[in-house]
Short mmCIF file of C-alpha atoms in Angstrom, two decimals:
data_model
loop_
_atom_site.label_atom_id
_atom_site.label_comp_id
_atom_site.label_asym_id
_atom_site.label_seq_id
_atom_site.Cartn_x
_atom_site.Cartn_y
_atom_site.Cartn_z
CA UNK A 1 0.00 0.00 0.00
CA UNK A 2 1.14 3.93 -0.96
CA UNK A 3 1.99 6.06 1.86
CA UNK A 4 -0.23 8.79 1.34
CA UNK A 5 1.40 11.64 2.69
CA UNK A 6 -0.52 15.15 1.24
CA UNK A 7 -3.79 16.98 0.76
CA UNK A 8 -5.10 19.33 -1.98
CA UNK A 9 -7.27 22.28 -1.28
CA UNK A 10 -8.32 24.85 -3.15
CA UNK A 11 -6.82 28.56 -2.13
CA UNK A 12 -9.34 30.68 -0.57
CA UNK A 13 -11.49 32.62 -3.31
CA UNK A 14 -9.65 36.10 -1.78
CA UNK A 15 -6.61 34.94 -2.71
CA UNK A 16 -7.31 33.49 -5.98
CA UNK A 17 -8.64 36.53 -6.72
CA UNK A 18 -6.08 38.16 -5.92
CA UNK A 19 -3.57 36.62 -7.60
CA UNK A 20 -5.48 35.91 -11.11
CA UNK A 21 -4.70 38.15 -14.13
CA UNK A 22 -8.38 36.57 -16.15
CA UNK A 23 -10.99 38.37 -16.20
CA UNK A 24 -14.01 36.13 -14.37
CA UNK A 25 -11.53 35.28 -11.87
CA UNK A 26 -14.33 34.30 -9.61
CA UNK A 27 -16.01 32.35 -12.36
CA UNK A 28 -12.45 30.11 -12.81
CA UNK A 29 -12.23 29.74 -9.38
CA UNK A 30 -15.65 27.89 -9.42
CA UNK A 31 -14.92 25.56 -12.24
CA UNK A 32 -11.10 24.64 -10.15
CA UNK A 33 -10.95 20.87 -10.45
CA UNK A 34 -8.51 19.36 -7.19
CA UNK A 35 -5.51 17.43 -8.83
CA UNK A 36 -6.30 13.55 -9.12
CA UNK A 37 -4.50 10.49 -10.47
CA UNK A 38 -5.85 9.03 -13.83
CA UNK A 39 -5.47 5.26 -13.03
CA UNK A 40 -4.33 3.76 -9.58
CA UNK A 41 -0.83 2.77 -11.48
CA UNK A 42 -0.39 6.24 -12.23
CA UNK A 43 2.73 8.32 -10.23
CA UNK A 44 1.28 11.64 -11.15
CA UNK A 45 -1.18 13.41 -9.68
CA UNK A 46 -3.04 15.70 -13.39
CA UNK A 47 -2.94 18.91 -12.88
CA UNK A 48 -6.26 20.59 -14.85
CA UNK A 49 -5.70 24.01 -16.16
CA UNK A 50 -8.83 26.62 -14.73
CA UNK A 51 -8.71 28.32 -18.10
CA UNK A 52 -9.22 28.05 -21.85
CA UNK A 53 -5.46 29.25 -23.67
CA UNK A 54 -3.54 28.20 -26.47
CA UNK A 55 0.07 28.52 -27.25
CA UNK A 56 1.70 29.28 -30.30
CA UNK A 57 5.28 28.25 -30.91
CA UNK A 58 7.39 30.87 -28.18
CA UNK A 59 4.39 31.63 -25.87
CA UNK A 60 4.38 31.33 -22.67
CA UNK A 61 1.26 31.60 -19.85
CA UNK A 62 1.52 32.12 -16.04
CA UNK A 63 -1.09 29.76 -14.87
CA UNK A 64 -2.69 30.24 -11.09
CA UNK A 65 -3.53 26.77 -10.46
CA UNK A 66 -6.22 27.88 -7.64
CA UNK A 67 -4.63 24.72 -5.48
CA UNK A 68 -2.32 24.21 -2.94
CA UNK A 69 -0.85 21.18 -1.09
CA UNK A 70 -0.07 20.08 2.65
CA UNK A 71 2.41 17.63 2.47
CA UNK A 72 3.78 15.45 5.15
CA UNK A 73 7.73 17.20 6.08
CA UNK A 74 10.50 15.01 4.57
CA UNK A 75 8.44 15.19 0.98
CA UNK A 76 8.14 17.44 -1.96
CA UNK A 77 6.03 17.48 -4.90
CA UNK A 78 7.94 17.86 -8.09
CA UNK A 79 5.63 19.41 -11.35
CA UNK A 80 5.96 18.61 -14.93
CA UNK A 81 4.54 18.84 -17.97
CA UNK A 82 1.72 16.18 -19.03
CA UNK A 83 3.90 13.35 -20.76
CA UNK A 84 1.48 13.92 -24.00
CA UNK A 85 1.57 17.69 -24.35
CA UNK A 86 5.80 17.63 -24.05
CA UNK A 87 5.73 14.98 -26.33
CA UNK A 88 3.74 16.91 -28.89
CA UNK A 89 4.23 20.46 -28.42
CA UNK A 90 7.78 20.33 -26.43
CA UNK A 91 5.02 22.19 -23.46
CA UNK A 92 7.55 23.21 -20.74
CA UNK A 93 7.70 24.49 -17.44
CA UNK A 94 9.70 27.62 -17.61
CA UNK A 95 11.69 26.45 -14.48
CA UNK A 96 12.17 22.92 -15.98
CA UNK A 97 10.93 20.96 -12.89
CA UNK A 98 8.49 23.03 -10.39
CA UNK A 99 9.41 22.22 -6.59
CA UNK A 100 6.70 22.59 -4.06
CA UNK A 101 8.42 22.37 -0.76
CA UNK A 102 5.97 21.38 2.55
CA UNK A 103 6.34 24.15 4.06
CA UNK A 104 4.88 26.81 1.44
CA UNK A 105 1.54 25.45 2.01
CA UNK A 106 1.32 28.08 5.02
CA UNK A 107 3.32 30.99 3.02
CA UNK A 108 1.28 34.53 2.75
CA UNK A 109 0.05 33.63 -0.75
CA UNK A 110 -1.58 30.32 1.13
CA UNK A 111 1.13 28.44 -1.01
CA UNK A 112 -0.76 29.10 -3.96
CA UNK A 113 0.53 27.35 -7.24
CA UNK A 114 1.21 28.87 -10.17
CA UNK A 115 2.96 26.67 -13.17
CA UNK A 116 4.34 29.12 -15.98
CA UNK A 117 4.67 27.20 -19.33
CA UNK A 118 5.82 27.43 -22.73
CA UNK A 119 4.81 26.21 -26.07
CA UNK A 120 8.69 25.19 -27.12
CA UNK A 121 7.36 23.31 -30.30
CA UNK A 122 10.04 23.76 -33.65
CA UNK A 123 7.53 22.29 -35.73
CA UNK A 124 5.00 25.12 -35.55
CA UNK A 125 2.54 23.23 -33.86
CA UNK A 126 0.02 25.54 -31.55
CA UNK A 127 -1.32 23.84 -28.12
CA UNK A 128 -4.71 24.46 -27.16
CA UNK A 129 -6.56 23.27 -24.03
CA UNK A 130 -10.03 24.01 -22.55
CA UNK A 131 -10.52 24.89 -18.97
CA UNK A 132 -10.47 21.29 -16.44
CA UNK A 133 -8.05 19.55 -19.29
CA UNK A 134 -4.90 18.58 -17.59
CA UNK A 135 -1.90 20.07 -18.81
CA UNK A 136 0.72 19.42 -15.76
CA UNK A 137 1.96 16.35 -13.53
CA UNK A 138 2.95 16.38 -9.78
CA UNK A 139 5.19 13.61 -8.56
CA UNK A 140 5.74 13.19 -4.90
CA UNK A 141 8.94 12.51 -3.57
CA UNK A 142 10.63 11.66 -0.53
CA UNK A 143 14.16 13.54 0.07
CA UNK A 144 16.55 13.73 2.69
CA UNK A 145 19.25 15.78 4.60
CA UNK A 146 22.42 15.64 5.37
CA UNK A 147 23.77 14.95 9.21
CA UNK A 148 25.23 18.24 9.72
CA UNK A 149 22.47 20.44 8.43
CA UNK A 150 21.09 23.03 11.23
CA UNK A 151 18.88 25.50 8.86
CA UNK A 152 16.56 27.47 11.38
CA UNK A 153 14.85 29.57 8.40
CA UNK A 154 11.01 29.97 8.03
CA UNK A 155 9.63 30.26 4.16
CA UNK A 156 6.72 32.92 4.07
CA UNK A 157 6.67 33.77 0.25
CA UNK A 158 6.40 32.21 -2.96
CA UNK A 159 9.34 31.96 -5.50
CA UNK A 160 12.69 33.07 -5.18
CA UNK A 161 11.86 33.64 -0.92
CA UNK A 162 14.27 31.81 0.43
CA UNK A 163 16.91 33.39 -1.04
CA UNK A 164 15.80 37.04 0.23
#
């Protein structure tokens, strides 16, 4: 049997607001599907995009997920592109492989997720989803530390804070 070591929630519908650049912001945050796994062999957790958008070849899109994860400490849960759409379109996550640490979940943005992407394709090929298609994986994974480590820090932002 799988450990099962996190929970999805949805941000708060302040927040969301907040942080969402779409018009109907409320709207998307009605229609936010919680991540789910497509068969019970599957690693990754499909992530479903809130909004309509396509991509031409060189686009990119800042995506606010509307979700955010309590995981168990000693994990992390690692985003990628779906398998399909990088196999198609070359879709990539601008930072390559998103981290979610455990402790963002209680950061001031309520460790809300946002997965920037870009339509890398070199064939010209455009990539088009509707709102609650998935377009991202999360993986969790278990990581360790090393003996000596005595880091005392507290996260309270999203990215780039712990290098402030």
């Amino acid at each position: 049997m799988m450990k099962k070591i996190a929970n999805f929630y949805k941000v708060s519908k302040e927040q969301y607001i907040k942080d969402c650049e779409f018009e109907g912001s409320l709207d998307i945050y009605e229609q936010i599907k919680m991540p789910k796994r497509a068969t019970t062999g599957s690693a990754g957790y499909d992530i479903f995009s809130p909004i309509d958008f396509s991509l031409a070849p060189g686009e990119t899109i800042k995506i606010p997920t509307g979700i955010r994860v309590k995981i168990d400490e000693g994990w992390v849960l690692k985003l990628y592109p779906r398998s399909g759409l990088g196999f198609k379109f070359r879709l990539q996550l601008n930072n390559t492989v998103g981290i979610i640490d455990s402790d963002y979940y209680n950061s001031d943005n309520e460790g809300h997720i946002f997965i920037k992407i870009t339509n890398d394709s070199n064939e010209g090929k455009t990539v088009s989803l509707k709102s609650g298609e998935a377009f991202c994986q999360g993986i969790f994974v278990e990581y360790g530390i090393t003996y000596d480590d005595d880091v005392s820090e507290i996260r309270n932002g999203g990215f780039g804070s712990t290098t402030k």
